[in-house]
mmCIF file of C-alpha atoms in Angstrom:
data_model
loop_
_atom_site.group_PDB
_atom_site.id
_atom_site.type_symbol
_atom_site.label_atom_id
_atom_site.label_comp_id
_atom_site.label_asym_id
_atom_site.label_seq_id
_atom_site.Cartn_x
_atom_site.Cartn_y
_atom_site.Cartn_z
ATOM 1 C CA ALA A 1 -0.232 -0.116 -0.156
ATOM 2 C CA ASN A 2 2.870 2.412 0.945
ATOM 3 C CA LEU A 3 4.372 1.831 -2.391
ATOM 4 C CA LEU A 4 1.384 2.596 -4.190
ATOM 5 C CA TYR A 5 1.092 5.971 -2.144
ATOM 6 C CA ALA A 6 4.369 6.532 -3.203
ATOM 7 C CA TYR A 7 3.653 6.284 -6.841
ATOM 8 C CA LEU A 8 0.104 8.048 -6.757
ATOM 9 C CA LEU A 9 0.834 10.859 -4.779
ATOM 10 C CA ARG A 10 4.674 11.159 -5.937
ATOM 11 C CA GLU A 11 5.756 11.230 -2.193
ATOM 12 C CA SER A 12 9.165 9.574 -1.319
ATOM 13 C CA LEU A 13 7.834 9.603 2.628
ATOM 14 C CA TYR A 14 5.866 6.188 1.951
ATOM 15 C CA LEU A 15 9.283 4.402 0.650
ATOM 16 C CA LEU A 16 11.012 5.828 3.661
ATOM 17 C CA TYR A 17 8.248 4.137 5.949
ATOM 18 C CA VAL A 18 8.748 0.751 4.125
ATOM 19 C CA ALA A 19 12.734 1.564 4.831
ATOM 20 C CA VAL A 20 11.453 1.989 8.381
ATOM 21 C CA LEU A 21 9.187 -1.040 8.674
ATOM 22 C CA ILE A 22 12.252 -3.285 7.505
ATOM 23 C CA GLU A 23 14.860 -1.534 9.645
ATOM 24 C CA SER A 24 12.733 -1.853 13.082
ATOM 25 C CA GLY A 25 12.225 -5.410 11.982
ATOM 26 C CA LEU A 26 15.590 -6.156 12.186
ATOM 27 C CA ILE A 27 16.615 -4.237 14.938
ATOM 28 C CA SER A 28 14.079 -6.047 17.101
ATOM 29 C CA THR A 29 15.570 -9.253 15.508
ATOM 30 C CA PHE A 30 19.028 -8.302 16.972
ATOM 31 C CA HIS A 31 17.567 -7.215 20.502
ATOM 32 C CA MET A 32 15.718 -10.077 21.086
ATOM 33 C CA GLY A 33 18.683 -12.280 20.139
ATOM 34 C CA TYR A 34 17.085 -14.088 17.371
ATOM 35 C CA ALA A 35 19.604 -13.034 14.730
ATOM 36 C CA SER A 36 21.782 -16.028 15.607
ATOM 37 C CA GLU A 37 19.252 -18.464 14.823
ATOM 38 C CA ILE A 38 17.930 -16.573 11.658
ATOM 39 C CA PHE A 39 21.454 -16.064 10.035
ATOM 40 C CA ARG A 40 23.126 -19.418 11.343
ATOM 41 C CA ILE A 41 25.195 -19.418 8.081
ATOM 42 C CA LEU A 42 26.830 -16.421 9.305
ATOM 43 C CA LEU A 43 29.693 -16.558 11.832
ATOM 44 C CA PRO A 44 29.461 -14.610 15.317
ATOM 45 C CA SER A 45 31.960 -11.919 14.041
ATOM 46 C CA GLN A 46 29.867 -11.746 10.740
ATOM 47 C CA ILE A 47 26.849 -10.921 12.436
ATOM 48 C CA HIS A 48 28.434 -8.258 14.514
ATOM 49 C CA TYR A 49 29.472 -6.716 11.484
ATOM 50 C CA LEU A 50 25.824 -6.968 10.035
ATOM 51 C CA TRP A 51 24.624 -5.356 13.302
ATOM 52 C CA GLY A 52 26.642 -2.174 12.832
ATOM 53 C CA ILE A 53 25.528 -1.582 9.309
ATOM 54 C CA VAL A 54 21.746 -2.289 10.365
ATOM 55 C CA VAL A 55 22.006 0.354 13.511
ATOM 56 C CA CYS A 56 23.506 2.800 10.844
ATOM 57 C CA LEU A 57 20.959 2.276 8.345
ATOM 58 C CA TYR A 58 18.124 2.371 10.948
ATOM 59 C CA SER A 59 19.449 5.908 12.039
ATOM 60 C CA ILE A 60 19.761 6.871 8.475
ATOM 61 C CA VAL A 61 15.984 5.517 7.688
ATOM 62 C CA LEU A 62 14.569 6.714 11.118
ATOM 63 C CA VAL A 63 15.908 10.453 11.121
ATOM 64 C CA SER A 64 14.975 10.969 7.090
ATOM 65 C CA PHE A 65 11.769 9.372 7.735
ATOM 66 C CA MET A 66 10.997 11.963 10.846
ATOM 67 C CA GLY A 67 12.269 14.960 9.333
ATOM 68 C CA ARG A 68 9.597 14.215 6.352
ATOM 69 C CA LEU A 69 6.889 12.941 8.905
ATOM 70 C CA PHE A 70 7.136 16.294 10.878
ATOM 71 C CA ASP A 71 7.525 18.710 7.643
ATOM 72 C CA PHE A 72 10.847 20.395 9.133
ATOM 73 C CA ARG A 73 11.667 21.444 5.699
ATOM 74 C CA TYR A 74 8.053 23.517 5.222
ATOM 75 C CA HIS A 75 8.096 24.436 9.488
ATOM 76 C CA TRP A 76 11.547 25.492 10.022
ATOM 77 C CA ILE A 77 14.140 25.391 7.168
ATOM 78 C CA TRP A 78 17.091 25.507 9.233
ATOM 79 C CA GLY A 79 15.725 22.416 11.270
ATOM 80 C CA TRP A 80 15.724 20.688 8.163
ATOM 81 C CA ARG A 81 19.107 21.368 7.405
ATOM 82 C CA ILE A 82 20.129 20.224 10.990
ATOM 83 C CA ILE A 83 18.333 16.912 10.107
ATOM 84 C CA GLN A 84 20.242 16.672 6.832
ATOM 85 C CA GLY A 85 23.322 17.520 8.540
ATOM 86 C CA ILE A 86 22.604 14.364 11.169
ATOM 87 C CA VAL A 87 21.635 12.028 8.152
ATOM 88 C CA ILE A 88 25.339 12.778 6.464
ATOM 89 C CA LEU A 89 27.136 12.054 9.854
ATOM 90 C CA ASN A 90 24.810 8.828 9.965
ATOM 91 C CA ILE A 91 26.169 7.806 6.212
ATOM 92 C CA ILE A 92 29.799 8.406 7.380
ATOM 93 C CA ALA A 93 29.248 6.127 10.287
ATOM 94 C CA LEU A 94 27.894 3.821 7.854
ATOM 95 C CA LEU A 95 30.983 4.010 5.947
ATOM 96 C CA PHE A 96 32.982 3.000 8.786
ATOM 97 C CA ALA A 97 30.639 -0.056 9.786
ATOM 98 C CA ILE A 98 30.725 -1.486 6.005
ATOM 99 C CA ALA A 99 34.580 -1.141 6.476
ATOM 100 C CA GLY A 100 34.566 -3.405 9.660
ATOM 101 C CA HIS A 101 35.237 -0.222 12.021
ATOM 102 C CA TYR A 102 31.972 0.102 13.526
ATOM 103 C CA GLY A 103 33.694 -0.095 17.091
ATOM 104 C CA ASN A 104 35.318 2.946 16.354
ATOM 105 C CA VAL A 105 32.065 4.986 15.604
ATOM 106 C CA GLY A 106 29.535 2.874 17.717
ATOM 107 C CA PHE A 107 29.577 5.224 20.709
ATOM 108 C CA PHE A 108 29.273 8.274 18.448
ATOM 109 C CA VAL A 109 26.142 6.879 16.395
ATOM 110 C CA SER A 110 24.346 5.956 19.738
ATOM 111 C CA ARG A 111 24.912 9.609 21.215
ATOM 112 C CA LEU A 112 24.198 10.967 17.814
ATOM 113 C CA GLN A 113 20.597 9.068 18.152
ATOM 114 C CA GLN A 114 20.209 10.413 21.376
ATOM 115 C CA ILE A 115 20.697 14.155 20.105
ATOM 116 C CA SER A 116 18.810 13.690 17.335
ATOM 117 C CA HIS A 117 15.817 12.428 19.209
ATOM 118 C CA LEU A 118 16.036 15.021 21.593
ATOM 119 C CA PHE A 119 16.390 17.455 19.008
ATOM 120 C CA ILE A 120 12.917 15.987 16.867
ATOM 121 C CA GLY A 121 11.101 15.486 20.240
ATOM 122 C CA ALA A 122 11.706 19.377 21.278
ATOM 123 C CA TYR A 123 10.839 20.282 17.552
ATOM 124 C CA VAL A 124 7.557 18.213 18.079
ATOM 125 C CA PHE A 125 6.724 19.966 21.227
ATOM 126 C CA TYR A 126 6.549 23.336 19.396
ATOM 127 C CA LEU A 127 4.931 22.193 16.401
ATOM 128 C CA ILE A 128 2.092 20.464 18.738
ATOM 129 C CA VAL A 129 1.998 22.979 21.819
ATOM 130 C CA LEU A 130 2.791 26.229 20.222
ATOM 131 C CA ARG A 131 1.960 25.959 16.410
ATOM 132 C CA ARG A 132 -1.174 23.781 17.169
ATOM 133 C CA GLN A 133 -0.301 21.335 14.201
ATOM 134 C CA ASN A 134 -2.498 18.745 15.940
ATOM 135 C CA GLN A 135 -2.562 16.686 12.480
ATOM 136 C CA HIS A 136 1.081 15.439 13.942
ATOM 137 C CA MET A 137 -0.751 14.008 17.520
ATOM 138 C CA LEU A 138 -0.296 10.591 16.271
ATOM 139 C CA GLY A 139 3.318 10.647 14.923
ATOM 140 C CA ALA A 140 4.402 12.457 18.099
ATOM 141 C CA LEU A 141 2.836 9.610 20.274
ATOM 142 C CA ALA A 142 4.783 6.971 17.950
ATOM 143 C CA PHE A 143 8.017 9.031 18.390
ATOM 144 C CA SER A 144 7.417 8.945 22.046
ATOM 145 C CA VAL A 145 6.759 5.414 22.383
ATOM 146 C CA MET A 146 10.042 4.933 19.988
ATOM 147 C CA ALA A 147 12.278 7.355 21.491
ATOM 148 C CA PHE A 148 11.478 5.711 25.053
ATOM 149 C CA ALA A 149 12.531 2.409 24.042
ATOM 150 C CA LEU A 150 15.593 3.415 22.276
ATOM 151 C CA PHE A 151 17.134 5.441 25.329
ATOM 152 C CA VAL A 152 16.349 2.306 27.625
ATOM 153 C CA VAL A 153 18.126 0.397 25.230
ATOM 154 C CA GLN A 154 21.123 2.526 24.297
ATOM 155 C CA GLY A 155 21.350 3.107 28.307
ATOM 156 C CA GLN A 156 22.077 -0.701 28.698
ATOM 157 C CA TYR A 157 24.609 -0.784 26.232
ATOM 158 C CA THR A 158 26.239 2.027 27.522
ATOM 159 C CA GLY A 159 26.676 1.130 31.026
ATOM 160 C CA SER A 160 24.343 3.741 32.122
ATOM 161 C CA PRO A 161 20.827 1.778 31.792
ATOM 162 C CA LEU A 162 17.456 3.572 32.741
ATOM 163 C CA LEU A 163 15.992 -0.020 33.519
ATOM 164 C CA VAL A 164 17.956 -3.418 34.166
ATOM 165 C CA ILE A 165 16.846 -5.536 30.892
ATOM 166 C CA ASP A 166 15.776 -8.810 31.601
ATOM 167 C CA SER A 167 13.758 -11.371 29.405
ATOM 168 C CA SER A 168 10.664 -9.701 30.507
ATOM 169 C CA LEU A 169 11.682 -6.254 29.629
ATOM 170 C CA ALA A 170 13.142 -7.492 26.544
ATOM 171 C CA ARG A 171 9.405 -8.347 25.528
ATOM 172 C CA LEU A 172 8.395 -5.348 27.028
ATOM 173 C CA LEU A 173 10.760 -3.301 24.320
ATOM 174 C CA ALA A 174 9.396 -5.597 21.649
ATOM 175 C CA ALA A 175 5.504 -4.443 22.707
ATOM 176 C CA GLY A 176 6.942 -0.909 22.413
ATOM 177 C CA THR A 177 8.382 -1.243 19.084
ATOM 178 C CA LEU A 178 5.245 -3.025 18.049
ATOM 179 C CA THR A 179 3.224 -0.197 19.528
ATOM 180 C CA HIS A 180 5.317 2.382 18.014
ATOM 181 C CA LEU A 181 4.725 1.025 14.606
ATOM 182 C CA VAL A 182 1.165 0.555 15.218
ATOM 183 C CA LEU A 183 0.941 4.131 15.984
ATOM 184 C CA LEU A 184 3.171 5.344 13.110
ATOM 185 C CA SER A 185 1.276 3.403 10.709
ATOM 186 C CA ALA A 186 -1.681 5.175 11.619
ATOM 187 C CA ALA A 187 -0.015 8.447 11.288
ATOM 188 C CA VAL A 188 1.038 7.822 7.904
ATOM 189 C CA ALA A 189 -2.359 6.688 6.957
ATOM 190 C CA GLN A 190 -3.586 9.976 8.326
ATOM 191 C CA ARG A 191 -1.059 11.602 6.351
ATOM 192 C CA ALA A 192 -2.241 9.589 3.140
ATOM 193 C CA ARG A 193 -5.921 10.372 3.616
ATOM 194 C CA LEU A 194 -4.946 14.249 4.157
ATOM 195 C CA ALA A 195 -3.093 13.967 0.845
ATOM 196 C CA GLU A 196 -5.978 12.407 -1.006
ATOM 197 C CA VAL A 197 -8.296 14.923 0.696
ATOM 198 C CA GLY A 198 -5.991 17.809 -0.644
ATOM 199 C CA LEU A 199 -5.653 16.394 -3.943
ATOM 200 C CA SER A 200 -9.138 16.085 -4.415
ATOM 201 C CA GLU A 201 -9.738 19.800 -3.178
ATOM 202 C CA GLU A 202 -7.066 20.970 -5.696
ATOM 203 C CA LYS A 203 -8.447 19.146 -8.314
ATOM 204 C CA ASP A 204 -11.808 20.600 -7.801
ATOM 205 C CA ARG A 205 -10.323 24.079 -7.267
ATOM 206 C CA ILE A 206 -8.569 23.669 -10.647
ATOM 207 C CA LEU A 207 -11.684 22.463 -12.079
ATOM 208 C CA ALA A 208 -13.909 25.203 -10.771
ATOM 209 C CA ILE A 209 -11.188 27.713 -12.199
ATOM 210 C CA ALA A 210 -11.445 25.982 -15.524
ATOM 211 C CA GLN A 211 -14.992 26.289 -15.545
ATOM 212 C CA SER A 212 -15.261 29.901 -14.658
ATOM 213 C CA ALA A 213 -12.517 30.712 -17.404
ATOM 214 C CA GLU A 214 -14.649 29.049 -19.815
ATOM 215 C CA ARG A 215 -17.933 30.775 -18.616
ATOM 216 C CA GLU A 216 -15.846 33.852 -19.087
ATOM 217 C CA LEU A 217 -14.539 33.260 -22.628
ATOM 218 C CA SER A 218 -18.080 32.452 -23.610
ATOM 219 C CA VAL A 219 -19.388 35.622 -22.419
ATOM 220 C CA LYS A 220 -16.865 37.511 -24.034
ATOM 221 C CA VAL A 221 -17.169 35.381 -27.313
ATOM 222 C CA ARG A 222 -21.155 36.136 -27.340
ATOM 223 C CA GLU A 223 -20.449 39.972 -26.495
ATOM 224 C CA ARG A 224 -17.643 39.987 -29.417
ATOM 225 C CA THR A 225 -20.398 38.531 -31.662
ATOM 226 C CA ALA A 226 -22.795 41.015 -30.942
ATOM 227 C CA GLU A 227 -20.226 43.783 -31.234
ATOM 228 C CA LEU A 228 -19.375 42.688 -34.733
ATOM 229 C CA ALA A 229 -22.876 42.052 -35.931
ATOM 230 C CA GLU A 230 -23.700 45.976 -34.681
ATOM 231 C CA ARG A 231 -20.795 47.078 -37.002
ATOM 232 C CA ASN A 232 -21.908 45.223 -39.731
ATOM 233 C CA ILE A 233 -25.324 46.495 -39.435
ATOM 234 C CA SER A 234 -23.783 49.948 -39.384
ATOM 235 C CA LEU A 235 -21.462 49.005 -42.224
ATOM 236 C CA ALA A 236 -24.640 48.009 -44.276
ATOM 237 C CA ASP A 237 -26.715 50.735 -43.491
ATOM 238 C CA GLU A 238 -23.718 53.209 -44.465
ATOM 239 C CA VAL A 239 -23.466 51.595 -47.739
ATOM 240 C CA ASN A 240 -26.867 51.797 -48.357
ATOM 241 C CA GLN A 241 -26.866 55.519 -47.687
ATOM 242 C CA ARG A 242 -23.946 55.746 -50.367
ATOM 243 C CA HIS A 243 -26.192 53.877 -53.211
ATOM 244 C CA LEU A 244 -28.795 56.458 -52.421
ATOM 245 C CA LEU A 245 -26.560 59.299 -52.853
#
Protein backbone atom coordinates (compact mmCIF):
# COMPACT_ATOMS: atom_id res chain seq x y z
CA ALA A 1 0.00 0.00 0.00
CA ASN A 2 2.83 2.41 0.85
CA LEU A 3 4.52 1.72 -2.47
CA LEU A 4 1.22 2.48 -4.19
CA TYR A 5 0.88 5.75 -2.25
CA ALA A 6 4.45 6.67 -3.18
CA TYR A 7 3.59 6.16 -6.85
CA LEU A 8 0.16 7.83 -6.86
CA LEU A 9 1.01 10.79 -4.65
CA ARG A 10 4.60 11.19 -5.88
CA GLU A 11 5.67 11.23 -2.22
CA SER A 12 8.90 9.52 -1.15
CA LEU A 13 7.77 9.55 2.51
CA TYR A 14 5.97 6.24 1.95
CA LEU A 15 9.12 4.63 0.56
CA LEU A 16 10.96 5.80 3.68
CA TYR A 17 8.20 4.28 5.79
CA VAL A 18 8.71 0.90 4.10
CA ALA A 19 12.42 1.19 4.93
CA VAL A 20 11.54 2.06 8.56
CA LEU A 21 9.40 -1.07 8.83
CA ILE A 22 12.21 -3.25 7.48
CA GLU A 23 14.85 -1.67 9.70
CA SER A 24 12.62 -1.84 12.79
CA GLY A 25 12.12 -5.54 12.17
CA LEU A 26 15.87 -6.09 11.88
CA ILE A 27 16.63 -4.05 14.99
CA SER A 28 14.03 -5.99 17.00
CA THR A 29 15.50 -9.26 15.72
CA PHE A 30 18.94 -8.32 17.05
CA HIS A 31 17.61 -6.93 20.34
CA MET A 32 15.58 -10.07 21.03
CA GLY A 33 18.62 -12.26 20.35
CA TYR A 34 17.18 -14.03 17.32
CA ALA A 35 19.82 -12.88 14.84
CA SER A 36 22.07 -15.89 15.49
CA GLU A 37 19.14 -18.23 14.82
CA ILE A 38 17.91 -16.47 11.68
CA PHE A 39 21.39 -15.97 10.22
CA ARG A 40 22.73 -19.40 11.13
CA ILE A 41 25.05 -19.52 8.15
CA LEU A 42 26.94 -16.49 9.48
CA LEU A 43 29.74 -16.49 12.02
CA PRO A 44 29.36 -14.46 15.24
CA SER A 45 31.88 -11.93 13.89
CA GLN A 46 29.83 -11.58 10.71
CA ILE A 47 26.63 -11.08 12.71
CA HIS A 48 28.36 -8.37 14.72
CA TYR A 49 29.49 -6.77 11.46
CA LEU A 50 25.92 -6.91 10.14
CA TRP A 51 24.64 -5.37 13.39
CA GLY A 52 26.78 -2.26 12.88
CA ILE A 53 25.44 -1.76 9.38
CA VAL A 54 21.83 -2.28 10.50
CA VAL A 55 22.17 0.28 13.32
CA CYS A 56 23.63 2.93 10.99
CA LEU A 57 20.99 2.30 8.34
CA TYR A 58 18.28 2.47 11.00
CA SER A 59 19.54 5.87 12.12
CA ILE A 60 19.66 7.18 8.56
CA VAL A 61 16.20 5.93 7.63
CA LEU A 62 14.47 6.90 10.87
CA VAL A 63 15.85 10.45 11.06
CA SER A 64 15.06 11.01 7.37
CA PHE A 65 11.54 9.68 7.86
CA MET A 66 10.85 11.77 10.97
CA GLY A 67 12.14 14.87 9.22
CA ARG A 68 9.68 14.28 6.40
CA LEU A 69 6.79 13.15 8.62
CA PHE A 70 6.91 16.31 10.74
CA ASP A 71 7.49 18.62 7.76
CA PHE A 72 10.72 20.22 8.96
CA ARG A 73 11.33 21.57 5.46
CA TYR A 74 8.09 23.58 5.48
CA HIS A 75 7.93 24.72 9.12
CA TRP A 76 11.62 25.33 9.92
CA ILE A 77 14.18 25.28 7.12
CA TRP A 78 17.19 25.43 9.49
CA GLY A 79 15.79 22.49 11.40
CA TRP A 80 15.54 20.62 8.10
CA ARG A 81 19.20 21.40 7.39
CA ILE A 82 20.15 20.08 10.82
CA ILE A 83 18.24 16.87 10.02
CA GLN A 84 20.18 16.58 6.77
CA GLY A 85 23.44 17.13 8.66
CA ILE A 86 22.56 14.33 11.10
CA VAL A 87 21.80 12.02 8.17
CA ILE A 88 25.16 12.85 6.57
CA LEU A 89 27.00 12.06 9.83
CA ASN A 90 25.20 8.71 10.02
CA ILE A 91 26.13 7.98 6.42
CA ILE A 92 29.79 8.57 7.34
CA ALA A 93 29.35 6.18 10.28
CA LEU A 94 27.79 3.65 7.89
CA LEU A 95 30.91 3.80 5.72
CA PHE A 96 33.01 2.99 8.81
CA ALA A 97 30.66 0.09 9.61
CA ILE A 98 30.90 -1.27 6.06
CA ALA A 99 34.68 -1.04 6.33
CA GLY A 100 34.49 -3.18 9.48
CA HIS A 101 35.22 -0.39 11.97
CA TYR A 102 31.84 0.03 13.65
CA GLY A 103 33.52 -0.37 17.03
CA ASN A 104 35.29 2.94 16.40
CA VAL A 105 32.04 4.84 15.76
CA GLY A 106 29.43 2.84 17.70
CA PHE A 107 29.47 5.15 20.72
CA PHE A 108 29.27 8.19 18.42
CA VAL A 109 26.26 6.69 16.58
CA SER A 110 24.52 5.99 19.90
CA ARG A 111 25.05 9.55 21.15
CA LEU A 112 24.03 10.98 17.78
CA GLN A 113 20.78 9.01 17.96
CA GLN A 114 20.06 10.41 21.40
CA ILE A 115 20.81 13.99 20.31
CA SER A 116 18.69 13.66 17.17
CA HIS A 117 15.76 12.27 19.16
CA LEU A 118 15.96 15.05 21.72
CA PHE A 119 16.11 17.59 18.90
CA ILE A 120 13.13 16.07 17.06
CA GLY A 121 11.21 15.74 20.33
CA ALA A 122 11.71 19.43 21.15
CA TYR A 123 10.61 20.39 17.65
CA VAL A 124 7.50 18.19 17.82
CA PHE A 125 6.59 19.71 21.19
CA TYR A 126 6.89 23.18 19.63
CA LEU A 127 4.88 22.07 16.60
CA ILE A 128 1.95 20.66 18.57
CA VAL A 129 1.85 22.86 21.68
CA LEU A 130 2.81 26.24 20.21
CA ARG A 131 1.90 25.92 16.54
CA ARG A 132 -1.25 23.86 17.19
CA GLN A 133 -0.41 21.43 14.38
CA ASN A 134 -2.60 18.70 15.86
CA GLN A 135 -2.49 16.59 12.68
CA HIS A 136 0.94 15.42 13.89
CA MET A 137 -0.41 14.04 17.20
CA LEU A 138 -0.33 10.37 16.14
CA GLY A 139 3.17 10.75 14.78
CA ALA A 140 4.22 12.41 18.05
CA LEU A 141 2.83 9.51 20.10
CA ALA A 142 4.63 6.99 17.89
CA PHE A 143 7.86 8.96 18.19
CA SER A 144 7.54 9.15 22.00
CA VAL A 145 7.15 5.37 22.35
CA MET A 146 10.08 4.72 20.02
CA ALA A 147 12.32 7.30 21.72
CA PHE A 148 11.66 5.79 25.16
CA ALA A 149 12.55 2.28 23.94
CA LEU A 150 15.69 3.63 22.25
CA PHE A 151 16.92 5.42 25.38
CA VAL A 152 16.34 2.30 27.48
CA VAL A 153 18.27 0.06 25.07
CA GLN A 154 21.10 2.52 24.51
CA GLY A 155 21.43 3.10 28.24
CA GLN A 156 21.93 -0.63 28.66
CA TYR A 157 24.63 -0.75 25.96
CA THR A 158 26.51 2.32 27.21
CA GLY A 159 26.63 1.19 30.84
CA SER A 160 24.12 3.71 32.23
CA PRO A 161 20.84 1.78 32.10
CA LEU A 162 17.55 3.52 32.79
CA LEU A 163 16.07 0.08 33.44
CA VAL A 164 17.69 -3.31 33.91
CA ILE A 165 16.93 -5.39 30.82
CA ASP A 166 15.94 -8.97 31.51
CA SER A 167 13.82 -11.29 29.41
CA SER A 168 10.57 -9.66 30.53
CA LEU A 169 11.81 -6.15 29.77
CA ALA A 170 13.11 -7.32 26.40
CA ARG A 171 9.58 -8.48 25.61
CA LEU A 172 8.27 -5.15 26.88
CA LEU A 173 10.60 -3.32 24.50
CA ALA A 174 9.42 -5.55 21.67
CA ALA A 175 5.85 -4.66 22.57
CA GLY A 176 6.89 -1.00 22.61
CA THR A 177 8.35 -1.36 19.13
CA LEU A 178 5.13 -2.97 17.93
CA THR A 179 3.07 -0.16 19.51
CA HIS A 180 5.33 2.39 17.88
CA LEU A 181 4.84 0.80 14.46
CA VAL A 182 1.05 0.61 14.91
CA LEU A 183 0.87 4.30 15.85
CA LEU A 184 3.26 5.17 13.05
CA SER A 185 1.11 3.26 10.57
CA ALA A 186 -1.92 5.23 11.77
CA ALA A 187 0.01 8.49 11.37
CA VAL A 188 1.10 7.59 7.85
CA ALA A 189 -2.45 6.48 6.95
CA GLN A 190 -3.78 9.78 8.29
CA ARG A 191 -1.23 11.68 6.21
CA ALA A 192 -2.21 9.68 3.12
CA ARG A 193 -5.88 10.46 3.75
CA LEU A 194 -5.14 14.17 4.19
CA ALA A 195 -3.02 14.09 1.04
CA GLU A 196 -5.86 12.46 -0.90
CA VAL A 197 -8.32 15.06 0.43
CA GLY A 198 -5.92 17.84 -0.46
CA LEU A 199 -5.41 16.39 -3.93
CA SER A 200 -9.17 16.12 -4.44
CA GLU A 201 -9.68 19.69 -3.24
CA GLU A 202 -6.92 20.89 -5.57
CA LYS A 203 -8.53 19.10 -8.50
CA ASP A 204 -11.90 20.67 -7.61
CA ARG A 205 -10.27 24.10 -7.39
CA ILE A 206 -8.56 23.69 -10.76
CA LEU A 207 -11.82 22.44 -12.30
CA ALA A 208 -13.71 25.42 -10.84
CA ILE A 209 -11.09 27.80 -12.25
CA ALA A 210 -11.30 26.13 -15.66
CA GLN A 211 -15.10 26.29 -15.65
CA SER A 212 -15.02 29.95 -14.59
CA ALA A 213 -12.52 30.75 -17.35
CA GLU A 214 -14.70 28.89 -19.85
CA ARG A 215 -17.77 30.88 -18.77
CA GLU A 216 -15.87 34.16 -19.02
CA LEU A 217 -14.60 33.21 -22.48
CA SER A 218 -18.13 32.30 -23.57
CA VAL A 219 -19.43 35.68 -22.36
CA LYS A 220 -16.62 37.51 -24.15
CA VAL A 221 -17.29 35.57 -27.36
CA ARG A 222 -21.01 36.46 -27.21
CA GLU A 223 -20.17 40.11 -26.52
CA ARG A 224 -17.67 40.19 -29.37
CA THR A 225 -20.16 38.49 -31.70
CA ALA A 226 -22.84 41.04 -30.81
CA GLU A 227 -20.35 43.87 -31.33
CA LEU A 228 -19.38 42.56 -34.75
CA ALA A 229 -23.04 42.14 -35.67
CA GLU A 230 -23.72 45.77 -34.75
CA ARG A 231 -20.75 46.89 -36.81
CA ASN A 232 -21.95 44.85 -39.78
CA ILE A 233 -25.39 46.44 -39.53
CA SER A 234 -23.80 49.88 -39.30
CA LEU A 235 -21.61 49.21 -42.33
CA ALA A 236 -24.59 47.88 -44.27
CA ASP A 237 -26.59 51.03 -43.48
CA GLU A 238 -23.67 53.18 -44.55
CA VAL A 239 -23.32 51.30 -47.85
CA ASN A 240 -27.06 51.64 -48.55
CA GLN A 241 -26.91 55.41 -47.87
CA ARG A 242 -24.00 55.82 -50.31
CA HIS A 243 -25.92 53.89 -53.00
CA LEU A 244 -28.86 56.23 -52.57
CA LEU A 245 -26.61 59.22 -53.02
